[in-house]
PDB file of C-alpha atoms in Angstrom:
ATOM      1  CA  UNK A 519     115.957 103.561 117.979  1.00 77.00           C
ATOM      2  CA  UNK A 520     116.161 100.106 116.274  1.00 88.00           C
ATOM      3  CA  UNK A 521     114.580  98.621 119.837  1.00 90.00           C
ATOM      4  CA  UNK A 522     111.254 100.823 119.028  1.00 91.00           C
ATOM      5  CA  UNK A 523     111.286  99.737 115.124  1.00 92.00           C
ATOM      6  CA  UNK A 524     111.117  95.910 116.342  1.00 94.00           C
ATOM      7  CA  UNK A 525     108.494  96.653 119.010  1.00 95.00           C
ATOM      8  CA  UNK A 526     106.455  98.262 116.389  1.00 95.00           C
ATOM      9  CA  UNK A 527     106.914  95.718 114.376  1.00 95.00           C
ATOM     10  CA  UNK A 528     106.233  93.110 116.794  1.00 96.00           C
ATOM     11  CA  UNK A 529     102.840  95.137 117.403  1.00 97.00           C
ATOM     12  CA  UNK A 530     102.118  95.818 113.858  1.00 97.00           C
ATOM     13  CA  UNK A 531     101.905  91.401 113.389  1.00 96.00           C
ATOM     14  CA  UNK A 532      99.779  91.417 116.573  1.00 96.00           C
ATOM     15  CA  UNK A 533      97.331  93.977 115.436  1.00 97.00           C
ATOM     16  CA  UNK A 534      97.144  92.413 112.037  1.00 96.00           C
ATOM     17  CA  UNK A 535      95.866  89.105 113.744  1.00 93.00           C
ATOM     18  CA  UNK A 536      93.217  91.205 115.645  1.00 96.00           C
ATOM     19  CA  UNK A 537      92.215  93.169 113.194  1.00 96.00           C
ATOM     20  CA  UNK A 538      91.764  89.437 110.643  1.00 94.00           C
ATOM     21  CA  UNK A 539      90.210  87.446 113.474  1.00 94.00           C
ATOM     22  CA  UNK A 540      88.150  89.560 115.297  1.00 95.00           C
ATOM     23  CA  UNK A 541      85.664  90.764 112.064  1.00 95.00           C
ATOM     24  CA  UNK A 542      85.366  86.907 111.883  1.00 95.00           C
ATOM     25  CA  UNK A 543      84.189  86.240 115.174  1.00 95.00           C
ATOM     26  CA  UNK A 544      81.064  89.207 115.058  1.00 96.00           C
ATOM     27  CA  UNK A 545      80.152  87.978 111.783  1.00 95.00           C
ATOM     28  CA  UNK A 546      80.707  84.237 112.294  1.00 95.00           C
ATOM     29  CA  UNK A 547      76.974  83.091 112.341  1.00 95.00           C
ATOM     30  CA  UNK A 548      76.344  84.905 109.160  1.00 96.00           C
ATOM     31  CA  UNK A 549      79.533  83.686 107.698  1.00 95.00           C
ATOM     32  CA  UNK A 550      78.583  79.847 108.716  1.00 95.00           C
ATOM     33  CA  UNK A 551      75.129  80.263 107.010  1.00 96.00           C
ATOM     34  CA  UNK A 552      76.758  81.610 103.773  1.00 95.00           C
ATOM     35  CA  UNK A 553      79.020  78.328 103.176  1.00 94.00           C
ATOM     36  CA  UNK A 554      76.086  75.834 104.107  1.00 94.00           C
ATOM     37  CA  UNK A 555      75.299  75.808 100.045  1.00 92.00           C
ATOM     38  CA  UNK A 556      77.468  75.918  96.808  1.00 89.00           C
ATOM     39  CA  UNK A 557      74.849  78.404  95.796  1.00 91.00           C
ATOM     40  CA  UNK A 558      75.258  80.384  98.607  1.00 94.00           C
ATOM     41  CA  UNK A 559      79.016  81.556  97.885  1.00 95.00           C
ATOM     42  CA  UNK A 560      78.008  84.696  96.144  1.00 95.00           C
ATOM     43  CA  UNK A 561      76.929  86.004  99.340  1.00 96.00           C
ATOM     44  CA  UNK A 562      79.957  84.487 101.140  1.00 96.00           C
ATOM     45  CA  UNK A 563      82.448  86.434  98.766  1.00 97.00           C
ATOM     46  CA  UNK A 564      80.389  89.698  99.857  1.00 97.00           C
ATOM     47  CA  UNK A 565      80.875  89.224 103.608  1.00 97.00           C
ATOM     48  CA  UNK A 566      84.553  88.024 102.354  1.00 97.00           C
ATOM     49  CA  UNK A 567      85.297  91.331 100.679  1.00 98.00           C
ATOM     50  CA  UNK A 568      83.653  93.659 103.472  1.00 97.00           C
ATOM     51  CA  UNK A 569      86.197  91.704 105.506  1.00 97.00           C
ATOM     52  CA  UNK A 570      89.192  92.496 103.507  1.00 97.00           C
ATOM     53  CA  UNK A 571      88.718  96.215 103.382  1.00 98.00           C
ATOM     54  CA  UNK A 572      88.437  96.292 107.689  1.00 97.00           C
ATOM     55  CA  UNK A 573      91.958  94.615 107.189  1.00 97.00           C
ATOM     56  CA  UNK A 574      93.068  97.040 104.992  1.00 98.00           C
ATOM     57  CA  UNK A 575      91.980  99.729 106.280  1.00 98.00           C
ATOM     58  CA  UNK A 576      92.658  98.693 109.830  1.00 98.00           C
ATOM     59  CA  UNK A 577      96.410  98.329 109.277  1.00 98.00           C
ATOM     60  CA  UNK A 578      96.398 101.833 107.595  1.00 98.00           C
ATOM     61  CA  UNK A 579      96.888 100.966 104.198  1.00 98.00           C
ATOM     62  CA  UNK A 580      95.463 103.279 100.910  1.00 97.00           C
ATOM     63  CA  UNK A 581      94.733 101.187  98.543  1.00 97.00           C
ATOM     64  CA  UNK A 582      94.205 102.721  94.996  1.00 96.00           C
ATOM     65  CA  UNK A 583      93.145 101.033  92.062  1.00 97.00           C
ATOM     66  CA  UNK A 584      93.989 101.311  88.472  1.00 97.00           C
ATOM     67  CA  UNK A 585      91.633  99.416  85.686  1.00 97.00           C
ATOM     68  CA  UNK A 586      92.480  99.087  81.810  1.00 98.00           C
ATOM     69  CA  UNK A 587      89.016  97.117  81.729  1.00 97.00           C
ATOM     70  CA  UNK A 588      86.583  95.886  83.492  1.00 97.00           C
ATOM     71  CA  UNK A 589      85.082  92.668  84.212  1.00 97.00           C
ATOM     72  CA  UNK A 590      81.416  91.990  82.883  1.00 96.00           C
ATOM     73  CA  UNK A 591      79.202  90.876  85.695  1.00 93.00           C
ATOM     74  CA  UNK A 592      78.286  87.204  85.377  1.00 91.00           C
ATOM     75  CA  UNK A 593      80.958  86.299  83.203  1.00 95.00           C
ATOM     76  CA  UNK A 594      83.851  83.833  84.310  1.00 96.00           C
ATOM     77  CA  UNK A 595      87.102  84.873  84.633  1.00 97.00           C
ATOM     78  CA  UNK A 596      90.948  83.771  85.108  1.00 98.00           C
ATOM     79  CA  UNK A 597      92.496  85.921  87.788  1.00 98.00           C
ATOM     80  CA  UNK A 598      96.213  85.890  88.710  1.00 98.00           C
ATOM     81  CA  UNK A 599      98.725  88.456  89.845  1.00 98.00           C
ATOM     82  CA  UNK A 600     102.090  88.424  91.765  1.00 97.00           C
ATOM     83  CA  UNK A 601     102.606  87.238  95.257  1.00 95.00           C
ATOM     84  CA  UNK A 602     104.352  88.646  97.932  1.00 93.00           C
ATOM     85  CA  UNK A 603     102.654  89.222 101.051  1.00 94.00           C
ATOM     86  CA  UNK A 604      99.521  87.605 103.034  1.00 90.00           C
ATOM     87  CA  UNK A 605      97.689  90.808 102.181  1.00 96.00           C
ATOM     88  CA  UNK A 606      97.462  89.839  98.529  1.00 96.00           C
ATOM     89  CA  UNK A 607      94.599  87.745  99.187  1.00 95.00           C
ATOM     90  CA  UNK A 608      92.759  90.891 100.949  1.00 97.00           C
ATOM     91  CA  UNK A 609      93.476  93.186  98.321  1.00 98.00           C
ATOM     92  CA  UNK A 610      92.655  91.410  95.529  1.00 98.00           C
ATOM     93  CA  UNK A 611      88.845  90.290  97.041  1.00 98.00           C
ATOM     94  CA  UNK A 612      88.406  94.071  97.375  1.00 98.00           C
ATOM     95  CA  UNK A 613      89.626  94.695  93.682  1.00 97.00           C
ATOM     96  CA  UNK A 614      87.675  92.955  92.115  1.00 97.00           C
ATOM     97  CA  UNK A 615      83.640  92.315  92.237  1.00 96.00           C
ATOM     98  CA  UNK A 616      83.047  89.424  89.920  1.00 96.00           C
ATOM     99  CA  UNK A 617      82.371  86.642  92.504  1.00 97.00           C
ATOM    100  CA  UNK A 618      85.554  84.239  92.313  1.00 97.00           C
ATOM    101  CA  UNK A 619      87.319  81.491  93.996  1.00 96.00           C
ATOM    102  CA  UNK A 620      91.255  81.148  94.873  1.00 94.00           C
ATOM    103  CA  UNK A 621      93.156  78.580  94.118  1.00 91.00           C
ATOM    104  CA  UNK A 622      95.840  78.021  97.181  1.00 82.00           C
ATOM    105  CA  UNK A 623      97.851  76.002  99.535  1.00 80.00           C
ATOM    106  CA  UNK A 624      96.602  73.588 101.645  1.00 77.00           C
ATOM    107  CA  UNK A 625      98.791  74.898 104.196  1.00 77.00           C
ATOM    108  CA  UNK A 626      97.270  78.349 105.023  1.00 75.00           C
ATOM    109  CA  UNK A 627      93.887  76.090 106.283  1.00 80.00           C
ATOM    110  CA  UNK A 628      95.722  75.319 109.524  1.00 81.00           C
ATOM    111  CA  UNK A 629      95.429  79.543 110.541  1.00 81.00           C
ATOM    112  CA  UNK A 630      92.841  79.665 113.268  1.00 82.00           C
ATOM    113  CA  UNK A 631      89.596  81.428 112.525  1.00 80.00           C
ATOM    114  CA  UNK A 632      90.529  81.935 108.879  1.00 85.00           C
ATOM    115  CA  UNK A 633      91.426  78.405 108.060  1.00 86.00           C
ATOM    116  CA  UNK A 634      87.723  77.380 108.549  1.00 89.00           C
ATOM    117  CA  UNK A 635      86.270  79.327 106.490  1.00 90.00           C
ATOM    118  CA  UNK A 636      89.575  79.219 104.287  1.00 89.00           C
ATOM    119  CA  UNK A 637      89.273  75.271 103.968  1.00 87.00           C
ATOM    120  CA  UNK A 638      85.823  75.224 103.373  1.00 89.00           C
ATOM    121  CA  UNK A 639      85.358  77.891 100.505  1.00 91.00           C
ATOM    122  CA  UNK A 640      88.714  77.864  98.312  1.00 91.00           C
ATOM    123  CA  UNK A 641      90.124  74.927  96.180  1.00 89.00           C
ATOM    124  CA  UNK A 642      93.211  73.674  98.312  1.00 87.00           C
ATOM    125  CA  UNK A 643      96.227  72.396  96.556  1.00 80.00           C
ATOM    126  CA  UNK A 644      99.292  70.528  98.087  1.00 73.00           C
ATOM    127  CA  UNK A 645     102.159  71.191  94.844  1.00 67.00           C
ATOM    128  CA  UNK A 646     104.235  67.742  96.125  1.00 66.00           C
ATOM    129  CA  UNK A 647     100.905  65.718  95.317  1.00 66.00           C
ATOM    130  CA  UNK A 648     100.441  65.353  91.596  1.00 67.00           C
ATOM    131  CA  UNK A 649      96.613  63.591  92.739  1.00 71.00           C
ATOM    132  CA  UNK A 650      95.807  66.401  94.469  1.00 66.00           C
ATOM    133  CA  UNK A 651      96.859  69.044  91.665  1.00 67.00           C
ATOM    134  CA  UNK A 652      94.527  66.597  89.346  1.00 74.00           C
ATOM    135  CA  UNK A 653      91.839  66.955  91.887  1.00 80.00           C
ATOM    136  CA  UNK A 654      92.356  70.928  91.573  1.00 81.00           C
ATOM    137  CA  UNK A 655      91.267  70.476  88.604  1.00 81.00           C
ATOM    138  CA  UNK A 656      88.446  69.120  88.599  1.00 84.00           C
ATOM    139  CA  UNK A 657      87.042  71.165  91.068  1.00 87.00           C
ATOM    140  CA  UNK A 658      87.892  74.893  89.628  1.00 88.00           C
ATOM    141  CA  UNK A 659      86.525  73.009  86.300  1.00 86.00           C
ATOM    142  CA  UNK A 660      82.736  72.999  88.606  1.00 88.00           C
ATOM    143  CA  UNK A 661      83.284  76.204  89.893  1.00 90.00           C
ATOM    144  CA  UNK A 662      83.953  77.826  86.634  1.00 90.00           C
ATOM    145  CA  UNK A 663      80.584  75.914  85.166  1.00 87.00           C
ATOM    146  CA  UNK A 664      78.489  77.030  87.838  1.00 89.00           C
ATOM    147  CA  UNK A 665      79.403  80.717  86.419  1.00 91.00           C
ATOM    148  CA  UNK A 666      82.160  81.700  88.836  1.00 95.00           C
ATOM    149  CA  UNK A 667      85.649  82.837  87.994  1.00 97.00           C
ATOM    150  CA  UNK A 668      89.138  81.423  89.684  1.00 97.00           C
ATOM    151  CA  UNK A 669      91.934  83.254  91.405  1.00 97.00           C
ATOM    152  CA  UNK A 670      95.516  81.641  91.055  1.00 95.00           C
ATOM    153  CA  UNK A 671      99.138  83.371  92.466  1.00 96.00           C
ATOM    154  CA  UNK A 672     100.826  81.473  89.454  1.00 95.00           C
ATOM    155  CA  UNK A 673     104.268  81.686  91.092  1.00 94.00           C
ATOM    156  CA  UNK A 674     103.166  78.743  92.880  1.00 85.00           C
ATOM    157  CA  UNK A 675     103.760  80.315  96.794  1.00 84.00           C
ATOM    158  CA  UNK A 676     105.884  83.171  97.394  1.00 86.00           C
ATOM    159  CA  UNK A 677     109.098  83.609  96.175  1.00 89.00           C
ATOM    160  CA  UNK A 678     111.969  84.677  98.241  1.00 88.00           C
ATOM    161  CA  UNK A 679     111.988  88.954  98.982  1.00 85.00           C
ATOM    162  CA  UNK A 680     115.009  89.466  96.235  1.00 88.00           C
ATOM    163  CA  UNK A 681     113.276  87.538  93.644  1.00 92.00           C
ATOM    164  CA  UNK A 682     110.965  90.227  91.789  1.00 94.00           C
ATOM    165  CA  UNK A 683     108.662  88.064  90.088  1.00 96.00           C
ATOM    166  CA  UNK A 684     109.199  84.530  90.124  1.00 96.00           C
ATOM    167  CA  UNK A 685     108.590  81.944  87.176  1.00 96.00           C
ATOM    168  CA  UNK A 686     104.525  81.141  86.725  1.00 97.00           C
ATOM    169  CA  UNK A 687     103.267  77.246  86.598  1.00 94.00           C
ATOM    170  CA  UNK A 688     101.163  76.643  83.719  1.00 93.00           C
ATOM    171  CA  UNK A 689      97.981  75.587  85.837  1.00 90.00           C
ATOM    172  CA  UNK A 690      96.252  78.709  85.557  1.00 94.00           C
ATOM    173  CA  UNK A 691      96.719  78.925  81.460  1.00 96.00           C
ATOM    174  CA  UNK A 692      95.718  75.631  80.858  1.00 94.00           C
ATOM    175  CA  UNK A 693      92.366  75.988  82.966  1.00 93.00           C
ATOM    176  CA  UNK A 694      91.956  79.122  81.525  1.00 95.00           C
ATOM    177  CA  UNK A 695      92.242  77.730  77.665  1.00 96.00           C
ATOM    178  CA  UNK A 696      90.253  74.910  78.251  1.00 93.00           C
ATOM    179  CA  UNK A 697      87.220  76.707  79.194  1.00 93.00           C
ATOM    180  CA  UNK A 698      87.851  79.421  77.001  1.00 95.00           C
ATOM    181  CA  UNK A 699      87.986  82.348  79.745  1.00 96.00           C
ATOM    182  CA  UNK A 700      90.095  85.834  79.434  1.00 98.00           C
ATOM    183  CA  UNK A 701      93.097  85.888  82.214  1.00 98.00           C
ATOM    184  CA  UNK A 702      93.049  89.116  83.891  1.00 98.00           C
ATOM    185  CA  UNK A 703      96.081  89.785  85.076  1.00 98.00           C
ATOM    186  CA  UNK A 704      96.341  92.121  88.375  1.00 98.00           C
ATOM    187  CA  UNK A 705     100.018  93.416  89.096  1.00 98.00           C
ATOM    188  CA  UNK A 706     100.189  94.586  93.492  1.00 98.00           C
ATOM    189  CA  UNK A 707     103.177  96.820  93.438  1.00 97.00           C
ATOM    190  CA  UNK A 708     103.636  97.729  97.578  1.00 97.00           C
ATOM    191  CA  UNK A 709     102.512  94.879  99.144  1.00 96.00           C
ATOM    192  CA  UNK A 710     106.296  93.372 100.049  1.00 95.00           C
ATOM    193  CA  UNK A 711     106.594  96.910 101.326  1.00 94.00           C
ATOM    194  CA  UNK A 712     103.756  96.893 103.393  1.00 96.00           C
ATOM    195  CA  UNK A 713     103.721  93.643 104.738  1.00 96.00           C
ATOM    196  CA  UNK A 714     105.718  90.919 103.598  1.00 94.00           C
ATOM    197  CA  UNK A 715     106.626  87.449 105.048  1.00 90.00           C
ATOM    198  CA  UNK A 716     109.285  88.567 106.736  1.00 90.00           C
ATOM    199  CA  UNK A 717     108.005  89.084 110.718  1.00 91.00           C
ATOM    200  CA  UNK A 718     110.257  91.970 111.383  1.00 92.00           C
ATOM    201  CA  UNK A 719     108.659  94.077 108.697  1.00 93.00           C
ATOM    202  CA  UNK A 720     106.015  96.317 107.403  1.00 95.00           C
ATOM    203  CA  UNK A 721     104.297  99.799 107.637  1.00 96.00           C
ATOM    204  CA  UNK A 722     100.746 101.913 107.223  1.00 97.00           C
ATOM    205  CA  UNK A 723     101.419 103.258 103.511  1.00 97.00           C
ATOM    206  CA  UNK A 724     100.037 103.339 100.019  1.00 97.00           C
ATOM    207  CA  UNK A 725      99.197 100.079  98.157  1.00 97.00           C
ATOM    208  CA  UNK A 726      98.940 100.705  94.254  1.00 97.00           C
ATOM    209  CA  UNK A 727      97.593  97.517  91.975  1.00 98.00           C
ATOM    210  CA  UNK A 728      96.732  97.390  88.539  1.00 98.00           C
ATOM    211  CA  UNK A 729      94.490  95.210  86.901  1.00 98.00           C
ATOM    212  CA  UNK A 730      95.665  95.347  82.949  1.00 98.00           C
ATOM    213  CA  UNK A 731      93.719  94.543  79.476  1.00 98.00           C
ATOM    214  CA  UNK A 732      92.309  91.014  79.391  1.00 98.00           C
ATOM    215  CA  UNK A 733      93.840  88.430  77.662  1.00 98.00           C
ATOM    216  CA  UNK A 734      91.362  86.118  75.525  1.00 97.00           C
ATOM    217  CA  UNK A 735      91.816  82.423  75.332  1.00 97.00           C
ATOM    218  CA  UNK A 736      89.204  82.225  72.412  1.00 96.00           C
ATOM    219  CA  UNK A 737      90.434  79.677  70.083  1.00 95.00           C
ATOM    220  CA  UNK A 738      93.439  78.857  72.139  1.00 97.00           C
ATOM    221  CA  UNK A 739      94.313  75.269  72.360  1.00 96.00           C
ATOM    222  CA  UNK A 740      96.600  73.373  75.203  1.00 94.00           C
ATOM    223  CA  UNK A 741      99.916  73.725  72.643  1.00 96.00           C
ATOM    224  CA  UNK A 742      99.648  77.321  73.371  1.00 97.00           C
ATOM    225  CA  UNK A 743      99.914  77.163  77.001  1.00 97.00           C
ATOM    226  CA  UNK A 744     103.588  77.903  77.650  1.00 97.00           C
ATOM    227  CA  UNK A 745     103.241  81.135  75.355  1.00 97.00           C
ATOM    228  CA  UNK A 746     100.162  82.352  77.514  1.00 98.00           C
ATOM    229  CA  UNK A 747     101.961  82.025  80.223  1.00 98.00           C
ATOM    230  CA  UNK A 748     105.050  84.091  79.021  1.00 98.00           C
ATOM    231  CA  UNK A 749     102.397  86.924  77.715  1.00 98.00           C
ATOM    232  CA  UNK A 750     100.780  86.955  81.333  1.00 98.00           C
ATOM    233  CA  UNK A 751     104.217  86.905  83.273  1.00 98.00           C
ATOM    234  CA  UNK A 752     105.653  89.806  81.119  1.00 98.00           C
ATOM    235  CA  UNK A 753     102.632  92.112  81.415  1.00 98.00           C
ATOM    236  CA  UNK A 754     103.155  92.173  85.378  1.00 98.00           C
ATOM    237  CA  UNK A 755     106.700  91.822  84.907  1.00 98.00           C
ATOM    238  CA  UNK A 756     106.724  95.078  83.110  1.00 97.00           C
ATOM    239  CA  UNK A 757     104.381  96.670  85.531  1.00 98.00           C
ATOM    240  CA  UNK A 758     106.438  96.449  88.165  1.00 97.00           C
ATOM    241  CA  UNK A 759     109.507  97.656  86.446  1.00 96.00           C
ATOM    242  CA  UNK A 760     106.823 100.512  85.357  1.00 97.00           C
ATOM    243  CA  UNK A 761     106.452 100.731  89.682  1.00 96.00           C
ATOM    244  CA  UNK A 762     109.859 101.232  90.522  1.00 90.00           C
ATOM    245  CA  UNK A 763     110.731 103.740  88.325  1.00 77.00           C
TER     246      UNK A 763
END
């Protein structure tokens, strides 16, 4: 019996490869035009999200969403939510509409297929480089003054699987109080279930996420950073306590 369980799980990775590559290859001349201009990224993050839900729906997973508020069209936001499992970045372009960028590691640009576009539309970060966390930055700074929001994992990368929630960096609070934009914080409760890091792992299932009540930044200064962070961190925190009950 366990011999079947690997196999399946051997074929489950495969698929999930197919089923991320191969909407990339039919659409790739429209997805090339899209990143040609700046201005042209709303329409990217369209093609981006119609992509996600083939993944999601291709590996069998119901996703269901639950909303305390919703974000205003047009206006920028800070999101960030807990990370456990490559299909974080899927699920949370199909949760949420505003037209944002992620914030990520450097690392996930060497992927073929994805990487290119990966590389070319999200602000990479290597965390060993304090230069290249400066230029971070500066560039989510444009981003956010050209009217789009930003997408951070706080955590940093992904914790190990026994760590529930690990502790968040303060990049995403400062950013956020410094241009004066709400976080949104989005807690993913089955994704570690569903497909985590671990190769021999992973199943077709439900995949519940919650996006919670925003928290302003208005009059906020850079002394209040570590507290922001504590808010944000205990709101998911709580949520998934609130999951595995």
């Amino acid at each position: 019996m366990i011999v079947f369980k690997y196999l399946f799980w051997l074929l489950y990775r495969i698929w999930f490869y197919i089923v991320m590559g191969l909407p990339i290859i039919i659409m790739f001349p429209i997805l090339f035009v899209s990143i040609l201009k700046e201005s042209w990224y709303p329409y990217f993050f369209r093609l981006a999200r119609f992509w996600s839900k083939i993944i999601l729906i291709g590996m069998g997973f119901r996703y269901r969403f639950e909303r305390e508020e919703i974000p205003v069209k047009g206006k920028s936001y800070m999101f960030i939510a807990n990370h456990t499992s490559m299909t974080d970045i899927m699920l949370m372009l199909v949760a949420v509409k505003n037209p944002f960028v992620f914030v990520g590691k450097a690392e996930l640009a060497k992927i073929p297929l994805f990487g290119f576009f990966y590389k070319r539309t999200c602000i990479l970060v290597d965390r060993s480089s304090p230069k290249s966390r400066q230029a971070v930055f500066l560039r989510a700074q444009k981003r956010l003054k050209s009217g789009l929001s930003i997408c951070i994992f706080p955590e940093g990368g992904v914790p190990e699987e026994h760590i529930e929630l690990d502790a968040f960096k303060d990049g995403a609070f400062r950013l956020a109080i410094n241009h004066q934009i709400p976080i949104v914080p989005l807690t993913f409760a089955d994704n570690k279930t569903r497909f985590s890091y671990t190769f021999f792992s992973g199943s077709p299932g439900r995949m519940r996420a919650k996006m919670h009540k925003f928290i302003e930044t208005k009059g906020l200064t850079v002394t209040d950073t570590k507290s922001l962070n504590a808010e944000s961190r205990n709101v998911i925190l709580n949520q998934l306590k609130v999951y595995k009950k």
